[in-house]
Short mmCIF file of C-alpha atoms in Angstrom, two decimals:
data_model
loop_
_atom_site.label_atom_id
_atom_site.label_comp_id
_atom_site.label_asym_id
_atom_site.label_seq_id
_atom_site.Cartn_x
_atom_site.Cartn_y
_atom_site.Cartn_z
CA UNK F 1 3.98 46.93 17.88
CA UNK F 2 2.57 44.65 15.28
CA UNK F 3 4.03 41.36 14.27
CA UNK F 4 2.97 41.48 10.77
CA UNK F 5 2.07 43.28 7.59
CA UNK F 6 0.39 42.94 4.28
CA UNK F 7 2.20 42.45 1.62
CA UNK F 8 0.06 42.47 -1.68
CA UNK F 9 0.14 39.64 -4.47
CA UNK F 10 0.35 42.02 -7.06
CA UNK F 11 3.51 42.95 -6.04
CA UNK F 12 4.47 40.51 -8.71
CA UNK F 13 3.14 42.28 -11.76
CA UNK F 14 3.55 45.62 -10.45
CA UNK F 15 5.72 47.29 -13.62
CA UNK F 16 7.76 49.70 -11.29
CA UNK F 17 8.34 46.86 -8.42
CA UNK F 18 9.34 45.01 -11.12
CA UNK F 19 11.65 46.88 -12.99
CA UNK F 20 13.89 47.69 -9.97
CA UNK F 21 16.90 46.40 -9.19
CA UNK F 22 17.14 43.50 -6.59
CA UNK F 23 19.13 45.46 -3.81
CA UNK F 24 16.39 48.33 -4.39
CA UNK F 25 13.60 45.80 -4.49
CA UNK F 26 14.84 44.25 -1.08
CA UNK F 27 14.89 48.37 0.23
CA UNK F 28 11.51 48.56 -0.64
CA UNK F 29 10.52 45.56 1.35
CA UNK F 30 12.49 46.46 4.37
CA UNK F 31 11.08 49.91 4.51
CA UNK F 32 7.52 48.32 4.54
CA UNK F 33 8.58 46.20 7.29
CA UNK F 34 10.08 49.31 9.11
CA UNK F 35 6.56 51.42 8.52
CA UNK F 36 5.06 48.12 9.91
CA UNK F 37 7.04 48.27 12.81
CA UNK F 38 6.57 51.78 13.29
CA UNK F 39 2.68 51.93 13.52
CA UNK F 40 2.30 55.35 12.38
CA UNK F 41 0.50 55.17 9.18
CA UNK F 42 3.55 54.66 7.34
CA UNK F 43 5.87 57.24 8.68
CA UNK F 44 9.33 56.18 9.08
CA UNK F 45 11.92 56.53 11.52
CA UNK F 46 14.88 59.52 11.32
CA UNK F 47 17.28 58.68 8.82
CA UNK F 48 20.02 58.11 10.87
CA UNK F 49 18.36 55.71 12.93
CA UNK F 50 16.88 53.77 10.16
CA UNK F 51 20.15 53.58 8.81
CA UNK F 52 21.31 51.98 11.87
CA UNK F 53 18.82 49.62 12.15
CA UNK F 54 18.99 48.46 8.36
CA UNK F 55 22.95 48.10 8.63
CA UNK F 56 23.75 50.70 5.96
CA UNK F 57 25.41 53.56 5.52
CA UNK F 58 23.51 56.35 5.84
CA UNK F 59 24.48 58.09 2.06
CA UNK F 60 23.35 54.81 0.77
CA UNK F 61 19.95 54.63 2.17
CA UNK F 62 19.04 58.55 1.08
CA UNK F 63 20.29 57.89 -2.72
CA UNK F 64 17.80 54.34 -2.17
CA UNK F 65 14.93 56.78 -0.71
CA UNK F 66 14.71 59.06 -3.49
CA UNK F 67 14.59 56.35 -6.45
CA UNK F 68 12.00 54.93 -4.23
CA UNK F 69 10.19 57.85 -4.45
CA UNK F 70 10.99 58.77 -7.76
CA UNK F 71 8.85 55.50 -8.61
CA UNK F 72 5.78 56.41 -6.08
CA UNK F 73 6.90 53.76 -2.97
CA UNK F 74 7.94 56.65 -0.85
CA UNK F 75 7.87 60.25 -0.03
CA UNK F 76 9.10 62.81 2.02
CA UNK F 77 6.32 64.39 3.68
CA UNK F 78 8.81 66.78 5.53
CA UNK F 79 12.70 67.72 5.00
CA UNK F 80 14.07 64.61 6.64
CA UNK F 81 10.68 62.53 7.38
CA UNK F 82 10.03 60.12 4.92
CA UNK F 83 6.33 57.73 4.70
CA UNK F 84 5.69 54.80 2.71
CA UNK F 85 3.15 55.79 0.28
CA UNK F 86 -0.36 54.99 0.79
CA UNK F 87 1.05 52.22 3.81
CA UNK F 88 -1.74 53.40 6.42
CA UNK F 89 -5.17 52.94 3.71
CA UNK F 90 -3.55 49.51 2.31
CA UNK F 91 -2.83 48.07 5.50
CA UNK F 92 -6.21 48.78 6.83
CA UNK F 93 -8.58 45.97 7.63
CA UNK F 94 -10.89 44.77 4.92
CA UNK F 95 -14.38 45.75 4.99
CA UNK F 96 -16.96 43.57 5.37
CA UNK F 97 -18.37 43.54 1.83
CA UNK F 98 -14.51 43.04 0.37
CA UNK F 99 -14.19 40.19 3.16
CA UNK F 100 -17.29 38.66 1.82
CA UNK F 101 -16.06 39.13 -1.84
CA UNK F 102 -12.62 37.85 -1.26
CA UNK F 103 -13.96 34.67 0.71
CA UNK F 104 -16.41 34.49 -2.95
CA UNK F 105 -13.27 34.16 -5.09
CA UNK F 106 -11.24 32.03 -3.26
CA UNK F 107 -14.15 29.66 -3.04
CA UNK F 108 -14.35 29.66 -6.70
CA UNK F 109 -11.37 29.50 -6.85
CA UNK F 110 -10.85 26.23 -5.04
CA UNK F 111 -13.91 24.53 -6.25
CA UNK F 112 -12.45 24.83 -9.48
CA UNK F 113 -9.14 23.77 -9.28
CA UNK F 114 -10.49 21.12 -6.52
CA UNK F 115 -12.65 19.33 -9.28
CA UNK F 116 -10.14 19.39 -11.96
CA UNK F 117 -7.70 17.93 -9.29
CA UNK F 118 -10.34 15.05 -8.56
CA UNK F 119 -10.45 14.26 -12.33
CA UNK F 120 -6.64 14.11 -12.69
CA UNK F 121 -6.63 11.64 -9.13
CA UNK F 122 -9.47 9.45 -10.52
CA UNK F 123 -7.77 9.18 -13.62
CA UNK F 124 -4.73 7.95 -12.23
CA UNK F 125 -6.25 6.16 -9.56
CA UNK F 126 -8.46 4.13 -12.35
CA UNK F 127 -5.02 3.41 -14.18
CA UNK F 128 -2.99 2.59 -11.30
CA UNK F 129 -5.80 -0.02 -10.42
CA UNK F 130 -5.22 -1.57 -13.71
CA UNK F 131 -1.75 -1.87 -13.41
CA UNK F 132 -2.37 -3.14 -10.21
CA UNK F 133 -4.82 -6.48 -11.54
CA UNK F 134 -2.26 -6.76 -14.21
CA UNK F 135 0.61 -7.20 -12.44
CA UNK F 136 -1.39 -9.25 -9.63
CA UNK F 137 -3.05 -11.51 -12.16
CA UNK F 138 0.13 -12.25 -13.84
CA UNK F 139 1.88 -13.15 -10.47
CA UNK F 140 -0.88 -14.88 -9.34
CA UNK F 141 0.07 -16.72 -12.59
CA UNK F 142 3.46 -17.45 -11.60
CA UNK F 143 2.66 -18.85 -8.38
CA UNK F 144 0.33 -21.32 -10.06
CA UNK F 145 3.36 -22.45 -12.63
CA UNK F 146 5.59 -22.94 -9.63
CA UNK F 147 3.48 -24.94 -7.92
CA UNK F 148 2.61 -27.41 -10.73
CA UNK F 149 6.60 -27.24 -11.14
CA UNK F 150 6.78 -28.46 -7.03
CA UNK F 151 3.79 -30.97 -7.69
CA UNK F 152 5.16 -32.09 -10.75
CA UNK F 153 8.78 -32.50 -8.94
CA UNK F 154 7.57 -34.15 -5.68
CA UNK F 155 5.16 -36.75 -7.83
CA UNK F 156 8.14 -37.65 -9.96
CA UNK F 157 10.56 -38.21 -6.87
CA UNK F 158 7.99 -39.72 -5.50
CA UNK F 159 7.59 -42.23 -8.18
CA UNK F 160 10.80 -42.97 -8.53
CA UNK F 161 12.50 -43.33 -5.04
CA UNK F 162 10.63 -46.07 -3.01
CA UNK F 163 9.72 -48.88 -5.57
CA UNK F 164 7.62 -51.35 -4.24
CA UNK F 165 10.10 -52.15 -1.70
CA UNK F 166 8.39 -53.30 1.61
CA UNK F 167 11.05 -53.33 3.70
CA UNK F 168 12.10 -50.10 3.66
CA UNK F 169 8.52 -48.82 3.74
CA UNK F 170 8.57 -50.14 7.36
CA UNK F 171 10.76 -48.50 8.64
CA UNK F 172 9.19 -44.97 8.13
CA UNK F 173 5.82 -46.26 7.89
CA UNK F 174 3.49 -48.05 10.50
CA UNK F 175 2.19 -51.45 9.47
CA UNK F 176 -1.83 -49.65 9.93
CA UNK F 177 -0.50 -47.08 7.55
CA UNK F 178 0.34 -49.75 4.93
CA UNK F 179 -2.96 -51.00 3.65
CA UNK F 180 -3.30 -47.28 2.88
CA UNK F 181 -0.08 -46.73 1.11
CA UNK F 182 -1.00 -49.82 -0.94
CA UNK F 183 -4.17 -48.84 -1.83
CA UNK F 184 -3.26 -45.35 -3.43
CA UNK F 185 -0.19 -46.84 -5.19
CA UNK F 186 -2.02 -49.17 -6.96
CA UNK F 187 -4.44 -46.30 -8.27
CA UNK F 188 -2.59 -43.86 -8.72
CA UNK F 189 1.13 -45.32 -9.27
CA UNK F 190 3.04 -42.65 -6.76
CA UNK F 191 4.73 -44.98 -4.27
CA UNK F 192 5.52 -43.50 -1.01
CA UNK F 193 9.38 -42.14 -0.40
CA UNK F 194 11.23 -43.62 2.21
CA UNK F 195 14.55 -42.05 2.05
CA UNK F 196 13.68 -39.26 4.76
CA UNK F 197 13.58 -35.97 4.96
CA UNK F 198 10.55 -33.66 3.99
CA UNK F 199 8.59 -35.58 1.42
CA UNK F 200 8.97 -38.43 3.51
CA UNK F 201 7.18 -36.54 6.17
CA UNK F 202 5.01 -35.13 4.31
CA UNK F 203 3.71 -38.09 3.47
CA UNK F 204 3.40 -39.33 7.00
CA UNK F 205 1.46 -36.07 8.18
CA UNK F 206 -1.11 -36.95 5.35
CA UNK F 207 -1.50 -40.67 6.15
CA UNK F 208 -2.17 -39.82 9.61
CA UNK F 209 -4.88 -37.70 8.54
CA UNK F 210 -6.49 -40.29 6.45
CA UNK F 211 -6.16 -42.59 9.23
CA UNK F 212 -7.63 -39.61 11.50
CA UNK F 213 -10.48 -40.02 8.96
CA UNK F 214 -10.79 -43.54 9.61
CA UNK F 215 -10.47 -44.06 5.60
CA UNK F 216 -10.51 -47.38 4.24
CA UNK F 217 -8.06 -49.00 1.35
CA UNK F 218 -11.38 -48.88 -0.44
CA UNK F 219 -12.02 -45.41 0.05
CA UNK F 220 -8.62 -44.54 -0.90
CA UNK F 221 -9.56 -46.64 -3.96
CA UNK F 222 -12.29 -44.90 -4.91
CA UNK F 223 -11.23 -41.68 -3.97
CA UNK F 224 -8.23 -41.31 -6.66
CA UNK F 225 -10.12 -43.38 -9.15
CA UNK F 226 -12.57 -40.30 -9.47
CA UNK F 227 -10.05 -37.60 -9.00
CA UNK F 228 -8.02 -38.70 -12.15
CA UNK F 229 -11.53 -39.45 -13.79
CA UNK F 230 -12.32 -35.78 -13.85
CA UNK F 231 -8.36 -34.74 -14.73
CA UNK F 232 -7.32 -33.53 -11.15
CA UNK F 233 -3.95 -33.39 -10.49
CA UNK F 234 -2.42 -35.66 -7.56
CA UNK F 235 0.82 -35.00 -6.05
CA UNK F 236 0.38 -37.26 -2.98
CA UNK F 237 -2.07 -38.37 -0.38
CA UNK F 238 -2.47 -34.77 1.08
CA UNK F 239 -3.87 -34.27 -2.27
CA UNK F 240 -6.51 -36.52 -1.85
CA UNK F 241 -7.39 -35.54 1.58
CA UNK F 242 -10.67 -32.91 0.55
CA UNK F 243 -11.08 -35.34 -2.79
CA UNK F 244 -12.03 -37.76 0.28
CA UNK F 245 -14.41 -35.86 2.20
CA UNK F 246 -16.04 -34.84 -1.53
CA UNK F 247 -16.43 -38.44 -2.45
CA UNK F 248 -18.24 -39.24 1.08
CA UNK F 249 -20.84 -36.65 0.50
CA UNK F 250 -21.89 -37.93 -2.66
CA UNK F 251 -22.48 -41.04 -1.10
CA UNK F 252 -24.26 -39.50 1.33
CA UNK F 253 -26.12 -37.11 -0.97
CA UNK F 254 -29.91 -38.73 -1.01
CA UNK F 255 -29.90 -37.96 -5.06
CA UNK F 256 -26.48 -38.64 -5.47
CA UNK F 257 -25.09 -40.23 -9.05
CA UNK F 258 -24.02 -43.28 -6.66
CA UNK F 259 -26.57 -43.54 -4.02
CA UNK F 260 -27.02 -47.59 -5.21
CA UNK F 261 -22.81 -48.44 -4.49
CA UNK F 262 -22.60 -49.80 -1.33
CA UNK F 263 -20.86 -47.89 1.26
CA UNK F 264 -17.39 -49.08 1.70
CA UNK F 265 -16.95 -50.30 5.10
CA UNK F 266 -15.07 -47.58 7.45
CA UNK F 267 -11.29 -48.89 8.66
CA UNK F 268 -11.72 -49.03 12.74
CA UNK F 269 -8.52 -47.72 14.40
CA UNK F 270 -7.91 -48.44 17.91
CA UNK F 271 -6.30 -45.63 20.12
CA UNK F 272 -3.43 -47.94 20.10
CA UNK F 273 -2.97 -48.08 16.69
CA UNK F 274 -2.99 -44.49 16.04
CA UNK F 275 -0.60 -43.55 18.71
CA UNK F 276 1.84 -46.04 17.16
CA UNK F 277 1.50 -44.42 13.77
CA UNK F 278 1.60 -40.80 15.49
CA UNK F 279 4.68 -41.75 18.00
CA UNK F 280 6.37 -44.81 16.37
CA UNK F 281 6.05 -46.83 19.08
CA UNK F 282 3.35 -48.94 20.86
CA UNK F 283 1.68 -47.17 24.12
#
């Protein structure tokens, strides 16, 4: 018994499929299906029994058979023995020049709608990609103004919360650290925080580096005096931590603008001295 059938596309602008009502157009279908079932060339079963099988009474399905056939789906090849019309020649397999033919079309087919569905994807894909840089320049635009806003917030607390007051520097500072300190506050006139907290560490974990660095007050000096020279922004030491390394290879730098200043001598840390400035306490 086969498990399937075919059921033509052109069902769809057949005029008399078309025209019939819905409870005759699902007959139609189900007596396909039945002929299907059957597997003998479109012959259907007795009347009774197809009845029984399609739920219906058995009245109902002759008065459905004979407007079927009235419109060419079905006939009644004997008193009693009804066959789908034409079911056995349109349910037989393709030939082998209408397989070849078919497989033609549909390739046509979807070439065709395949390249205009490529244009329609590139075209969105090229706008959605400028939407994208768009929206990504502008937030990479945003971030940018918030973090002046932080820089400009930290340099202005920074300014205006430890003074010159050398006692409380002390007491979050190590005396090695202070020559430092000194240094980029006079350039640069940021003085360091020393009520706590975050800034206050912050600037500890960047004078440890520049001690790390082994830079000198003089460096330090130097360092910030060029920065603000070419209009760079400083927010803190951390800030001047590359600007460091950048002003050692020009002096380094054989054709360097300042390859007659003397080297400023490097600051010579003992491992004493920088455990106390990491720890807080002497070894």
């Amino acid at each position: 018994m086969k498990q399937w059938i075919k059921l033509y596309i052109e069902i769809l602008d057949d005029p008399k499929m078309g025209r019939m009502s819905d409870r005759l157009f699902r007959r139609a279908i189900e007596l396909f299906l039945m002929a299907g079932r059957s597997g003998n060339d479109g012959v259907l079963p007795p009347v009774d029994d197809l009845a029984w099988i399609l739920r219906i009474e058995e009245t109902t399905l002759v008065e459905d058979l004979h407007s079927l056939a009235a419109v060419g789906i079905v006939h009644e090849q004997e008193p009693g023995i009804w066959v789908v019309t034409n079911f056995a020649e349109r349910q037989d397999a393709d030939t082998s020049a209408e397989r070849i033919a078919n497989y033609r079309k549909q390739k046509r087919v979807t070439k065709r709608y395949s390249t205009r569905n490529d244009d329609v994807t590139k075209r969105y894909n090229n706008s959605n990609e400028h939407e994208t840089k768009r929206y990504g320049d502008k937030e990479e635009e945003v971030e940018e103004d918030k973090e002046e806003e932080v820089e400009e917030e930290v340099d202005a607390d920074a300014k205006n919360s430890g003074g010159n007051n050398s006692d409380d520097i002390t007491a979050y500072f190590s005396p090695e650290m202070q020559p430092l300190i000194e240094a980029f506050t006079a350039t640069t006139g940021i003085y360091a925080p020393v009520g706590g907290g975050g800034r206050t560490k912050r600037w500890h974990d960047a004078m440890i580096e520049l001690m790390r660095m082994r830079a000198s007050p003089e460096e330090i000096t130097a360092t910030c005096t060029e920065m603000l020279g070419q209009g760079l922004k400083i927010a803190g030491p951390w800030s001047i931590v590359n600007g460091l390394n950048v002003y050692r290879s020009r002096q380094r730098a054989p054709n360097g603008k300042n390859k007659n200043t003397p080297k400023p001598a490097e600051k010579q840390y003992t491992p004493e001295q920088i455990y106390e400035a990491l720890y807080g306490e002497k070894p």
